[in-house]
């Protein structure tokens, strides 16, 4: 709980974004400040955990399930959003969803929404791609590997053993 509270203080109250190096892992987070009547939503650099949101005059709606959100708010179908879901690689890389007016938070995005004004401010953490998009393939591969090793060290800093659950699928076979 203390860790979660410190995280919310950083991203909501202090509005630090991008986060410092000690904050790592996959997350989608939301926090509200009663004093300023603002909600802050943010997502990790990979955007692994989806966070959907809808801003309307009645309020701000959000969640990690597009199905639940779609049942909670009245929204028209977005044909382009559906087409993107049905076309290979069967996902949307941007904000667009199958529901008009319902957006997905982008990877590394921090968004503050004021209420009742609904004024929005956004920031992005693009540090994951820094130094990876240009360069010689061997050097880039080494950098990605070093970053992965550093991430694993941060996540497992509390012990020497790691347990990995494998499903038997292609990704698990690759890891194994």
JSON list of C-alpha atoms in Angstrom, two decimals:
[
{"chain": "A", "resi": 1, "resn": "UNK", "atom": "CA", "xyz": [0.00, 0.00, 0.00]},
{"chain": "A", "resi": 2, "resn": "UNK", "atom": "CA", "xyz": [2.82, 2.44, 0.84]},
{"chain": "A", "resi": 3, "resn": "UNK", "atom": "CA", "xyz": [4.40, 1.77, -2.56]},
{"chain": "A", "resi": 4, "resn": "UNK", "atom": "CA", "xyz": [1.06, 2.48, -4.32]},
{"chain": "A", "resi": 5, "resn": "UNK", "atom": "CA", "xyz": [0.55, 5.67, -2.31]},
{"chain": "A", "resi": 6, "resn": "UNK", "atom": "CA", "xyz": [4.05, 6.92, -3.19]},
{"chain": "A", "resi": 7, "resn": "UNK", "atom": "CA", "xyz": [3.37, 6.14, -6.86]},
{"chain": "A", "resi": 8, "resn": "UNK", "atom": "CA", "xyz": [0.10, 8.11, -6.82]},
{"chain": "A", "resi": 9, "resn": "UNK", "atom": "CA", "xyz": [1.78, 11.02, -5.06]},
{"chain": "A", "resi": 10, "resn": "UNK", "atom": "CA", "xyz": [4.42, 11.11, -7.81]},
{"chain": "A", "resi": 11, "resn": "UNK", "atom": "CA", "xyz": [2.08, 10.98, -10.81]},
{"chain": "A", "resi": 12, "resn": "UNK", "atom": "CA", "xyz": [-0.98, 12.77, -9.42]},
{"chain": "A", "resi": 13, "resn": "UNK", "atom": "CA", "xyz": [0.06, 15.29, -6.78]},
{"chain": "A", "resi": 14, "resn": "UNK", "atom": "CA", "xyz": [3.59, 16.12, -7.95]},
{"chain": "A", "resi": 15, "resn": "UNK", "atom": "CA", "xyz": [2.76, 15.45, -11.62]},
{"chain": "A", "resi": 16, "resn": "UNK", "atom": "CA", "xyz": [6.20, 13.95, -12.30]},
{"chain": "A", "resi": 17, "resn": "UNK", "atom": "CA", "xyz": [6.22, 12.45, -15.78]},
{"chain": "A", "resi": 18, "resn": "UNK", "atom": "CA", "xyz": [8.24, 10.69, -17.07]},
{"chain": "A", "resi": 19, "resn": "UNK", "atom": "CA", "xyz": [8.81, 8.73, -13.88]},
{"chain": "A", "resi": 20, "resn": "UNK", "atom": "CA", "xyz": [12.23, 8.22, -12.36]},
{"chain": "A", "resi": 21, "resn": "UNK", "atom": "CA", "xyz": [14.09, 4.94, -12.89]},
{"chain": "A", "resi": 22, "resn": "UNK", "atom": "CA", "xyz": [12.93, 3.27, -9.67]},
{"chain": "A", "resi": 23, "resn": "UNK", "atom": "CA", "xyz": [9.38, 2.99, -11.04]},
{"chain": "A", "resi": 24, "resn": "UNK", "atom": "CA", "xyz": [9.28, 0.02, -13.36]},
{"chain": "A", "resi": 25, "resn": "UNK", "atom": "CA", "xyz": [6.92, -2.68, -14.57]},
{"chain": "A", "resi": 26, "resn": "UNK", "atom": "CA", "xyz": [3.58, -2.91, -16.33]},
{"chain": "A", "resi": 27, "resn": "UNK", "atom": "CA", "xyz": [0.80, -0.69, -15.04]},
{"chain": "A", "resi": 28, "resn": "UNK", "atom": "CA", "xyz": [-2.22, 1.39, -15.85]},
{"chain": "A", "resi": 29, "resn": "UNK", "atom": "CA", "xyz": [-3.07, 3.83, -13.10]},
{"chain": "A", "resi": 30, "resn": "UNK", "atom": "CA", "xyz": [-5.69, 6.42, -12.23]},
{"chain": "A", "resi": 31, "resn": "UNK", "atom": "CA", "xyz": [-5.76, 8.92, -9.38]},
{"chain": "A", "resi": 32, "resn": "UNK", "atom": "CA", "xyz": [-7.97, 11.83, -8.34]},
{"chain": "A", "resi": 33, "resn": "UNK", "atom": "CA", "xyz": [-7.11, 15.01, -6.44]},
{"chain": "A", "resi": 34, "resn": "UNK", "atom": "CA", "xyz": [-10.12, 16.43, -4.63]},
{"chain": "A", "resi": 35, "resn": "UNK", "atom": "CA", "xyz": [-8.32, 19.72, -3.97]},
{"chain": "A", "resi": 36, "resn": "UNK", "atom": "CA", "xyz": [-7.89, 20.48, -7.68]},
{"chain": "A", "resi": 37, "resn": "UNK", "atom": "CA", "xyz": [-10.79, 18.37, -9.03]},
{"chain": "A", "resi": 38, "resn": "UNK", "atom": "CA", "xyz": [-8.46, 16.60, -11.48]},
{"chain": "A", "resi": 39, "resn": "UNK", "atom": "CA", "xyz": [-8.06, 13.00, -12.50]},
{"chain": "A", "resi": 40, "resn": "UNK", "atom": "CA", "xyz": [-4.71, 11.70, -13.75]},
{"chain": "A", "resi": 41, "resn": "UNK", "atom": "CA", "xyz": [-4.44, 8.53, -15.81]},
{"chain": "A", "resi": 42, "resn": "UNK", "atom": "CA", "xyz": [-1.17, 7.01, -17.00]},
{"chain": "A", "resi": 43, "resn": "UNK", "atom": "CA", "xyz": [0.26, 3.93, -18.64]},
{"chain": "A", "resi": 44, "resn": "UNK", "atom": "CA", "xyz": [3.64, 2.19, -18.63]},
{"chain": "A", "resi": 45, "resn": "UNK", "atom": "CA", "xyz": [6.04, 2.46, -21.57]},
{"chain": "A", "resi": 46, "resn": "UNK", "atom": "CA", "xyz": [4.74, -0.66, -23.32]},
{"chain": "A", "resi": 47, "resn": "UNK", "atom": "CA", "xyz": [1.05, -0.05, -22.73]},
{"chain": "A", "resi": 48, "resn": "UNK", "atom": "CA", "xyz": [0.64, -3.73, -21.83]},
{"chain": "A", "resi": 49, "resn": "UNK", "atom": "CA", "xyz": [-2.32, -3.06, -19.54]},
{"chain": "A", "resi": 50, "resn": "UNK", "atom": "CA", "xyz": [-4.93, -1.17, -21.60]},
{"chain": "A", "resi": 51, "resn": "UNK", "atom": "CA", "xyz": [-6.63, 1.85, -20.07]},
{"chain": "A", "resi": 52, "resn": "UNK", "atom": "CA", "xyz": [-9.71, 3.14, -21.88]},
{"chain": "A", "resi": 53, "resn": "UNK", "atom": "CA", "xyz": [-11.37, 6.46, -21.16]},
{"chain": "A", "resi": 54, "resn": "UNK", "atom": "CA", "xyz": [-14.29, 8.58, -22.27]},
{"chain": "A", "resi": 55, "resn": "UNK", "atom": "CA", "xyz": [-14.63, 12.30, -21.50]},
{"chain": "A", "resi": 56, "resn": "UNK", "atom": "CA", "xyz": [-18.14, 13.73, -21.63]},
{"chain": "A", "resi": 57, "resn": "UNK", "atom": "CA", "xyz": [-19.94, 16.69, -20.08]},
{"chain": "A", "resi": 58, "resn": "UNK", "atom": "CA", "xyz": [-21.53, 14.28, -17.56]},
{"chain": "A", "resi": 59, "resn": "UNK", "atom": "CA", "xyz": [-18.12, 13.17, -16.36]},
{"chain": "A", "resi": 60, "resn": "UNK", "atom": "CA", "xyz": [-15.06, 11.05, -17.02]},
{"chain": "A", "resi": 61, "resn": "UNK", "atom": "CA", "xyz": [-15.46, 7.31, -17.45]},
{"chain": "A", "resi": 62, "resn": "UNK", "atom": "CA", "xyz": [-12.69, 4.76, -17.70]},
{"chain": "A", "resi": 63, "resn": "UNK", "atom": "CA", "xyz": [-11.44, 1.27, -17.07]},
{"chain": "A", "resi": 64, "resn": "UNK", "atom": "CA", "xyz": [-9.27, -1.56, -18.29]},
{"chain": "A", "resi": 65, "resn": "UNK", "atom": "CA", "xyz": [-12.14, -3.44, -19.96]},
{"chain": "A", "resi": 66, "resn": "UNK", "atom": "CA", "xyz": [-13.52, -2.03, -23.19]},
{"chain": "A", "resi": 67, "resn": "UNK", "atom": "CA", "xyz": [-16.51, -4.36, -22.89]},
{"chain": "A", "resi": 68, "resn": "UNK", "atom": "CA", "xyz": [-17.46, -3.03, -19.43]},
{"chain": "A", "resi": 69, "resn": "UNK", "atom": "CA", "xyz": [-16.92, 0.57, -20.48]},
{"chain": "A", "resi": 70, "resn": "UNK", "atom": "CA", "xyz": [-19.01, 0.03, -23.63]},
{"chain": "A", "resi": 71, "resn": "UNK", "atom": "CA", "xyz": [-21.87, -1.25, -21.48]},
{"chain": "A", "resi": 72, "resn": "UNK", "atom": "CA", "xyz": [-21.56, 1.68, -19.07]},
{"chain": "A", "resi": 73, "resn": "UNK", "atom": "CA", "xyz": [-21.63, 4.57, -21.55]},
{"chain": "A", "resi": 74, "resn": "UNK", "atom": "CA", "xyz": [-23.83, 5.12, -24.56]},
{"chain": "A", "resi": 75, "resn": "UNK", "atom": "CA", "xyz": [-21.63, 5.26, -27.63]},
{"chain": "A", "resi": 76, "resn": "UNK", "atom": "CA", "xyz": [-21.99, 4.77, -31.34]},
{"chain": "A", "resi": 77, "resn": "UNK", "atom": "CA", "xyz": [-19.96, 2.15, -33.13]},
{"chain": "A", "resi": 78, "resn": "UNK", "atom": "CA", "xyz": [-16.81, 3.36, -34.89]},
{"chain": "A", "resi": 79, "resn": "UNK", "atom": "CA", "xyz": [-16.59, 1.38, -38.18]},
{"chain": "A", "resi": 80, "resn": "UNK", "atom": "CA", "xyz": [-12.90, 2.26, -38.68]},
{"chain": "A", "resi": 81, "resn": "UNK", "atom": "CA", "xyz": [-12.10, 1.11, -35.15]},
{"chain": "A", "resi": 82, "resn": "UNK", "atom": "CA", "xyz": [-13.85, -2.19, -35.82]},
{"chain": "A", "resi": 83, "resn": "UNK", "atom": "CA", "xyz": [-12.06, -2.61, -39.15]},
{"chain": "A", "resi": 84, "resn": "UNK", "atom": "CA", "xyz": [-8.71, -2.10, -37.42]},
{"chain": "A", "resi": 85, "resn": "UNK", "atom": "CA", "xyz": [-9.62, -4.84, -34.93]},
{"chain": "A", "resi": 86, "resn": "UNK", "atom": "CA", "xyz": [-10.57, -7.25, -37.74]},
{"chain": "A", "resi": 87, "resn": "UNK", "atom": "CA", "xyz": [-7.54, -6.60, -39.95]},
{"chain": "A", "resi": 88, "resn": "UNK", "atom": "CA", "xyz": [-4.18, -8.23, -39.33]},
{"chain": "A", "resi": 89, "resn": "UNK", "atom": "CA", "xyz": [-2.46, -7.80, -36.83]},
{"chain": "A", "resi": 90, "resn": "UNK", "atom": "CA", "xyz": [-5.90, -7.57, -35.12]},
{"chain": "A", "resi": 91, "resn": "UNK", "atom": "CA", "xyz": [-5.18, -4.65, -32.83]},
{"chain": "A", "resi": 92, "resn": "UNK", "atom": "CA", "xyz": [-5.26, -0.88, -32.74]},
{"chain": "A", "resi": 93, "resn": "UNK", "atom": "CA", "xyz": [-1.93, 0.80, -32.25]},
{"chain": "A", "resi": 94, "resn": "UNK", "atom": "CA", "xyz": [-3.36, 4.22, -31.54]},
{"chain": "A", "resi": 95, "resn": "UNK", "atom": "CA", "xyz": [-6.17, 5.69, -29.45]},
{"chain": "A", "resi": 96, "resn": "UNK", "atom": "CA", "xyz": [-9.00, 4.50, -31.64]},
{"chain": "A", "resi": 97, "resn": "UNK", "atom": "CA", "xyz": [-11.37, 1.82, -30.34]},
{"chain": "A", "resi": 98, "resn": "UNK", "atom": "CA", "xyz": [-14.52, 0.23, -31.80]},
{"chain": "A", "resi": 99, "resn": "UNK", "atom": "CA", "xyz": [-16.56, 2.82, -29.85]},
{"chain": "A", "resi": 100, "resn": "UNK", "atom": "CA", "xyz": [-16.78, 6.49, -30.91]},
{"chain": "A", "resi": 101, "resn": "UNK", "atom": "CA", "xyz": [-15.62, 8.82, -28.17]},
{"chain": "A", "resi": 102, "resn": "UNK", "atom": "CA", "xyz": [-13.90, 6.04, -26.22]},
{"chain": "A", "resi": 103, "resn": "UNK", "atom": "CA", "xyz": [-10.11, 6.18, -26.48]},
{"chain": "A", "resi": 104, "resn": "UNK", "atom": "CA", "xyz": [-7.20, 4.05, -25.35]},
{"chain": "A", "resi": 105, "resn": "UNK", "atom": "CA", "xyz": [-4.36, 5.63, -23.41]},
{"chain": "A", "resi": 106, "resn": "UNK", "atom": "CA", "xyz": [-1.17, 5.35, -25.44]},
{"chain": "A", "resi": 107, "resn": "UNK", "atom": "CA", "xyz": [1.96, 3.61, -24.11]},
{"chain": "A", "resi": 108, "resn": "UNK", "atom": "CA", "xyz": [3.95, 5.96, -21.88]},
{"chain": "A", "resi": 109, "resn": "UNK", "atom": "CA", "xyz": [1.14, 8.52, -21.76]},
{"chain": "A", "resi": 110, "resn": "UNK", "atom": "CA", "xyz": [0.19, 10.66, -18.77]},
{"chain": "A", "resi": 111, "resn": "UNK", "atom": "CA", "xyz": [-3.09, 12.57, -19.06]},
{"chain": "A", "resi": 112, "resn": "UNK", "atom": "CA", "xyz": [-4.66, 15.03, -16.63]},
{"chain": "A", "resi": 113, "resn": "UNK", "atom": "CA", "xyz": [-8.35, 15.88, -16.98]},
{"chain": "A", "resi": 114, "resn": "UNK", "atom": "CA", "xyz": [-9.90, 18.71, -14.96]},
{"chain": "A", "resi": 115, "resn": "UNK", "atom": "CA", "xyz": [-13.47, 18.59, -13.75]},
{"chain": "A", "resi": 116, "resn": "UNK", "atom": "CA", "xyz": [-15.93, 20.18, -14.48]},
{"chain": "A", "resi": 117, "resn": "UNK", "atom": "CA", "xyz": [-13.99, 22.12, -17.17]},
{"chain": "A", "resi": 118, "resn": "UNK", "atom": "CA", "xyz": [-12.81, 18.87, -18.86]},
{"chain": "A", "resi": 119, "resn": "UNK", "atom": "CA", "xyz": [-9.56, 20.66, -19.80]},
{"chain": "A", "resi": 120, "resn": "UNK", "atom": "CA", "xyz": [-6.93, 18.08, -20.72]},
{"chain": "A", "resi": 121, "resn": "UNK", "atom": "CA", "xyz": [-3.16, 18.07, -20.51]},
{"chain": "A", "resi": 122, "resn": "UNK", "atom": "CA", "xyz": [-0.95, 15.25, -21.77]},
{"chain": "A", "resi": 123, "resn": "UNK", "atom": "CA", "xyz": [2.68, 14.21, -21.51]},
{"chain": "A", "resi": 124, "resn": "UNK", "atom": "CA", "xyz": [4.57, 11.29, -22.99]},
{"chain": "A", "resi": 125, "resn": "UNK", "atom": "CA", "xyz": [7.48, 9.15, -21.86]},
{"chain": "A", "resi": 126, "resn": "UNK", "atom": "CA", "xyz": [9.28, 8.06, -25.04]},
{"chain": "A", "resi": 127, "resn": "UNK", "atom": "CA", "xyz": [12.46, 6.95, -23.28]},
{"chain": "A", "resi": 128, "resn": "UNK", "atom": "CA", "xyz": [11.94, 3.32, -24.28]},
{"chain": "A", "resi": 129, "resn": "UNK", "atom": "CA", "xyz": [12.82, 4.17, -27.90]},
{"chain": "A", "resi": 130, "resn": "UNK", "atom": "CA", "xyz": [15.74, 6.50, -27.11]},
{"chain": "A", "resi": 131, "resn": "UNK", "atom": "CA", "xyz": [18.80, 5.23, -28.94]},
{"chain": "A", "resi": 132, "resn": "UNK", "atom": "CA", "xyz": [17.02, 2.15, -30.30]},
{"chain": "A", "resi": 133, "resn": "UNK", "atom": "CA", "xyz": [15.50, 3.45, -33.51]},
{"chain": "A", "resi": 134, "resn": "UNK", "atom": "CA", "xyz": [18.76, 4.43, -35.18]},
{"chain": "A", "resi": 135, "resn": "UNK", "atom": "CA", "xyz": [22.10, 2.69, -35.29]},
{"chain": "A", "resi": 136, "resn": "UNK", "atom": "CA", "xyz": [23.90, -0.44, -36.34]},
{"chain": "A", "resi": 137, "resn": "UNK", "atom": "CA", "xyz": [21.85, -3.62, -35.72]},
{"chain": "A", "resi": 138, "resn": "UNK", "atom": "CA", "xyz": [24.41, -5.25, -33.40]},
{"chain": "A", "resi": 139, "resn": "UNK", "atom": "CA", "xyz": [24.72, -2.17, -31.21]},
{"chain": "A", "resi": 140, "resn": "UNK", "atom": "CA", "xyz": [20.95, -1.73, -31.06]},
{"chain": "A", "resi": 141, "resn": "UNK", "atom": "CA", "xyz": [20.45, -5.41, -30.16]},
{"chain": "A", "resi": 142, "resn": "UNK", "atom": "CA", "xyz": [23.06, -5.07, -27.37]},
{"chain": "A", "resi": 143, "resn": "UNK", "atom": "CA", "xyz": [21.30, -1.97, -26.02]},
{"chain": "A", "resi": 144, "resn": "UNK", "atom": "CA", "xyz": [17.91, -3.71, -26.00]},
{"chain": "A", "resi": 145, "resn": "UNK", "atom": "CA", "xyz": [19.47, -6.74, -24.24]},
{"chain": "A", "resi": 146, "resn": "UNK", "atom": "CA", "xyz": [21.16, -4.52, -21.63]},
{"chain": "A", "resi": 147, "resn": "UNK", "atom": "CA", "xyz": [17.88, -2.68, -20.99]},
{"chain": "A", "resi": 148, "resn": "UNK", "atom": "CA", "xyz": [16.09, -6.01, -20.54]},
{"chain": "A", "resi": 149, "resn": "UNK", "atom": "CA", "xyz": [18.74, -7.21, -18.09]},
{"chain": "A", "resi": 150, "resn": "UNK", "atom": "CA", "xyz": [18.46, -3.96, -16.14]},
{"chain": "A", "resi": 151, "resn": "UNK", "atom": "CA", "xyz": [14.66, -4.29, -16.01]},
{"chain": "A", "resi": 152, "resn": "UNK", "atom": "CA", "xyz": [14.93, -7.87, -14.75]},
{"chain": "A", "resi": 153, "resn": "UNK", "atom": "CA", "xyz": [17.43, -6.79, -12.09]},
{"chain": "A", "resi": 154, "resn": "UNK", "atom": "CA", "xyz": [15.10, -4.01, -10.91]},
{"chain": "A", "resi": 155, "resn": "UNK", "atom": "CA", "xyz": [12.06, -6.27, -10.76]},
{"chain": "A", "resi": 156, "resn": "UNK", "atom": "CA", "xyz": [13.90, -9.08, -8.98]},
{"chain": "A", "resi": 157, "resn": "UNK", "atom": "CA", "xyz": [16.00, -6.93, -6.68]},
{"chain": "A", "resi": 158, "resn": "UNK", "atom": "CA", "xyz": [14.47, -8.63, -3.67]},
{"chain": "A", "resi": 159, "resn": "UNK", "atom": "CA", "xyz": [15.73, -12.18, -4.30]},
{"chain": "A", "resi": 160, "resn": "UNK", "atom": "CA", "xyz": [18.02, -14.51, -6.18]},
{"chain": "A", "resi": 161, "resn": "UNK", "atom": "CA", "xyz": [15.41, -16.92, -7.60]},
{"chain": "A", "resi": 162, "resn": "UNK", "atom": "CA", "xyz": [12.88, -16.29, -10.35]},
{"chain": "A", "resi": 163, "resn": "UNK", "atom": "CA", "xyz": [9.78, -18.38, -11.13]},
{"chain": "A", "resi": 164, "resn": "UNK", "atom": "CA", "xyz": [8.42, -18.21, -14.65]},
{"chain": "A", "resi": 165, "resn": "UNK", "atom": "CA", "xyz": [5.06, -19.70, -15.59]},
{"chain": "A", "resi": 166, "resn": "UNK", "atom": "CA", "xyz": [5.10, -21.24, -19.07]},
{"chain": "A", "resi": 167, "resn": "UNK", "atom": "CA", "xyz": [1.92, -22.11, -20.96]},
{"chain": "A", "resi": 168, "resn": "UNK", "atom": "CA", "xyz": [3.47, -24.23, -23.69]},
{"chain": "A", "resi": 169, "resn": "UNK", "atom": "CA", "xyz": [2.64, -21.73, -26.41]},
{"chain": "A", "resi": 170, "resn": "UNK", "atom": "CA", "xyz": [5.12, -20.22, -28.86]},
{"chain": "A", "resi": 171, "resn": "UNK", "atom": "CA", "xyz": [6.08, -17.32, -26.56]},
{"chain": "A", "resi": 172, "resn": "UNK", "atom": "CA", "xyz": [6.74, -19.69, -23.68]},
{"chain": "A", "resi": 173, "resn": "UNK", "atom": "CA", "xyz": [8.79, -21.97, -25.89]},
{"chain": "A", "resi": 174, "resn": "UNK", "atom": "CA", "xyz": [10.84, -18.98, -27.03]},
{"chain": "A", "resi": 175, "resn": "UNK", "atom": "CA", "xyz": [11.50, -17.93, -23.43]},
{"chain": "A", "resi": 176, "resn": "UNK", "atom": "CA", "xyz": [12.38, -21.50, -22.43]}
]
